[in-house]
Amino acid sequence: MVSRRSYEAIGTHRAIKMRPDDDLMLGMKIKQNGFRQKFATAMDLIEVEWYESLIEAFKGLEKNTFAGLHYRIGMVLFAIAGTFSSQVLPFFSIFSTDKIIFSLSFANIILLAGVYTIITKRMSKFSPLLFTVFPITALLFIYSIIRASILTFVRGGIVWRGTLYKLSELRNRR
């Protein structure tokens, strides 16, 4: 929810026209303009299924993932490297015989588990035990970034609301 005053002050949806990640951009514009935000959940009041399958999720993320990285290859590479090194690699490097690598990996995993548990309990009805598959979900996220970026370049843009929007148009409307 956004107050009308804040929404009009940021330029309404005209300010984020041609942004398939309009929800993210709306929040960013609100913050950039000095307005405050709060986050609320309605877990006991409403339930929405985001996607019915993993394939649907990948297709649904096609339009948002590369947009969220500002259509920049450098950001894509940074996101992939950051996600892999912080959310996948520690689960393998924890088996290192080097005490420093083991300690850093262990600390990273404990920190991730703590944050994941806090967020899961506050924002969902899912069990924090799903953390056990965290590296797999991180790899799936990396795959979605790569897939969305490649498809955007192959198509010359993104398919959004049944229309192909050219990458050049999308980059110019940031």
Coordinates of C-alpha atoms in Angstrom, one line a residue:
M1 CA 0.0 0.0 0.0
V2 CA 1.2 3.4 -0.9
S3 CA -0.3 6.7 0.2
R4 CA -1.7 8.8 -2.6
R5 CA 0.5 11.7 -1.6
S6 CA 3.7 9.6 -1.9
Y7 CA 2.5 8.0 -5.1
E8 CA 1.8 11.3 -6.8
A9 CA 5.0 12.8 -5.5
I10 CA 7.1 10.1 -7.1
G11 CA 5.3 10.7 -10.5
T12 CA 2.8 7.8 -10.3
H13 CA 3.4 4.9 -12.6
R14 CA 4.5 7.3 -15.4
A15 CA 7.8 7.4 -13.5
I16 CA 8.3 3.7 -13.9
K17 CA 6.7 3.2 -17.3
M18 CA 8.3 0.4 -19.3
R19 CA 9.6 -1.3 -16.1
P20 CA 8.4 -4.9 -15.9
D21 CA 9.8 -4.8 -12.3
D22 CA 7.4 -1.9 -11.4
D23 CA 6.8 -3.2 -7.9
L24 CA 10.5 -3.1 -7.1
M25 CA 10.9 0.3 -8.9
L26 CA 7.9 1.7 -7.1
G27 CA 9.6 0.9 -3.7
M28 CA 12.9 2.3 -4.9
K29 CA 11.3 5.6 -6.1
I30 CA 9.5 6.0 -2.7
K31 CA 12.8 5.6 -0.9
Q32 CA 14.7 7.8 -3.3
N33 CA 12.2 10.6 -2.7
G34 CA 12.5 10.4 1.1
F35 CA 9.2 8.6 1.9
R36 CA 9.0 5.8 4.4
Q37 CA 7.9 2.3 3.7
K38 CA 6.6 -0.5 5.8
F39 CA 6.1 -4.2 5.0
A40 CA 3.1 -6.1 6.1
T41 CA 2.0 -9.7 5.7
A42 CA -1.5 -11.1 5.6
M43 CA -0.7 -14.8 6.0
D44 CA -3.9 -15.6 7.8
L45 CA -6.1 -13.4 5.5
I46 CA -5.0 -14.2 1.9
E47 CA -3.2 -16.9 0.0
V48 CA -1.9 -16.5 -3.5
E49 CA -0.1 -19.2 -5.5
W50 CA 2.7 -17.4 -7.3
Y51 CA 3.3 -20.1 -9.9
E52 CA 2.0 -23.7 -10.2
S53 CA 5.4 -25.2 -11.3
L54 CA 9.0 -24.5 -11.5
I55 CA 8.8 -24.1 -15.3
E56 CA 6.1 -21.4 -14.8
A57 CA 8.3 -19.6 -12.3
F58 CA 11.2 -19.5 -14.8
K59 CA 8.9 -18.2 -17.5
G60 CA 7.4 -15.7 -15.1
L61 CA 10.9 -14.5 -14.1
E62 CA 12.0 -13.9 -17.7
K63 CA 10.7 -10.4 -17.7
N64 CA 11.8 -9.3 -14.2
T65 CA 15.2 -10.8 -13.6
F66 CA 17.3 -9.0 -16.2
A67 CA 15.2 -5.8 -15.6
G68 CA 16.0 -6.0 -11.9
L69 CA 19.7 -6.0 -12.8
H70 CA 19.2 -2.9 -15.0
Y71 CA 19.8 -4.8 -18.2
R72 CA 23.5 -4.8 -17.5
I73 CA 25.8 -7.8 -18.1
G74 CA 28.1 -6.5 -15.3
M75 CA 25.3 -6.7 -12.8
V76 CA 24.3 -10.2 -14.1
L77 CA 27.9 -11.4 -13.5
F78 CA 28.0 -9.7 -10.1
A79 CA 24.7 -11.3 -9.1
I80 CA 25.8 -14.7 -10.2
A81 CA 29.2 -14.5 -8.5
G82 CA 27.7 -13.1 -5.4
T83 CA 24.9 -15.6 -5.1
F84 CA 27.2 -18.6 -5.9
S85 CA 30.0 -17.5 -3.5
S86 CA 27.7 -16.6 -0.6
Q87 CA 24.9 -19.2 -0.9
V88 CA 26.3 -22.2 -2.7
L89 CA 30.1 -22.4 -2.2
P90 CA 30.1 -22.4 1.6
F91 CA 28.0 -25.7 1.5
F92 CA 30.9 -27.3 -0.3
S93 CA 33.9 -25.5 1.2
I94 CA 32.7 -26.5 4.7
F95 CA 34.4 -29.8 4.0
S96 CA 37.8 -28.1 3.6
T97 CA 40.6 -29.2 5.8
D98 CA 41.8 -25.7 6.0
K99 CA 40.6 -24.3 9.3
I100 CA 40.1 -20.7 8.0
I101 CA 38.0 -21.8 5.0
F102 CA 36.1 -24.2 7.2
S103 CA 35.4 -21.5 9.8
L104 CA 34.3 -18.9 7.2
S105 CA 32.1 -21.4 5.5
F106 CA 30.6 -22.5 8.8
A107 CA 30.0 -18.9 9.9
N108 CA 28.4 -18.1 6.5
I109 CA 26.0 -21.1 6.7
I110 CA 25.0 -20.3 10.3
L111 CA 24.3 -16.6 9.3
L112 CA 22.3 -17.7 6.3
A113 CA 20.3 -20.2 8.4
G114 CA 19.6 -17.6 11.0
V115 CA 18.4 -14.9 8.5
Y116 CA 16.5 -17.5 6.6
T117 CA 14.7 -18.7 9.7
I118 CA 13.8 -15.2 10.9
I119 CA 12.4 -14.3 7.4
T120 CA 10.6 -17.6 6.9
K121 CA 8.9 -17.3 10.3
R122 CA 7.8 -13.7 9.8
M123 CA 6.8 -13.9 6.2
S124 CA 5.5 -17.4 5.4
K125 CA 4.0 -20.5 6.8
F126 CA 6.9 -22.6 5.4
S127 CA 9.2 -24.6 7.7
P128 CA 12.6 -23.2 8.4
L129 CA 13.8 -26.8 7.7
L130 CA 13.6 -25.9 4.0
F131 CA 16.9 -24.3 4.5
T132 CA 18.4 -27.7 4.0
V133 CA 17.8 -27.3 0.2
F134 CA 19.1 -23.7 0.2
P135 CA 22.0 -24.3 -2.1
I136 CA 19.7 -25.9 -4.6
T137 CA 17.3 -23.0 -4.6
A138 CA 20.3 -20.6 -5.0
L139 CA 21.5 -22.6 -8.0
L140 CA 18.0 -22.4 -9.5
F141 CA 18.0 -18.7 -9.0
I142 CA 21.3 -18.4 -10.7
Y143 CA 19.9 -20.5 -13.6
S144 CA 16.9 -18.1 -13.8
I145 CA 19.2 -15.1 -14.0
I146 CA 21.3 -16.7 -16.8
R147 CA 18.2 -17.9 -18.7
A148 CA 16.4 -14.6 -18.5
S149 CA 19.5 -12.7 -19.7
I150 CA 20.2 -15.0 -22.6
L151 CA 16.5 -15.0 -23.7
T152 CA 16.4 -11.2 -23.6
F153 CA 19.4 -11.0 -25.9
V154 CA 18.2 -13.8 -28.2
R155 CA 14.8 -12.2 -28.5
G156 CA 16.1 -8.7 -28.7
G157 CA 14.0 -7.8 -25.7
I158 CA 11.4 -9.2 -23.3
V159 CA 8.0 -10.6 -23.8
W160 CA 5.7 -8.7 -21.4
R161 CA 1.9 -8.8 -21.4
G162 CA 2.0 -10.7 -24.8
T163 CA 4.2 -8.0 -26.5
L164 CA 7.9 -8.0 -27.3
Y165 CA 9.5 -4.9 -25.9
K166 CA 12.9 -4.1 -27.5
L167 CA 15.9 -4.1 -25.2
S168 CA 17.0 -0.7 -26.5
E169 CA 13.6 0.8 -25.5
L170 CA 13.7 -0.8 -22.1
R171 CA 17.3 0.4 -21.4
N172 CA 16.3 4.0 -22.5
R173 CA 13.3 4.1 -20.1
R174 CA 15.3 3.3 -16.9

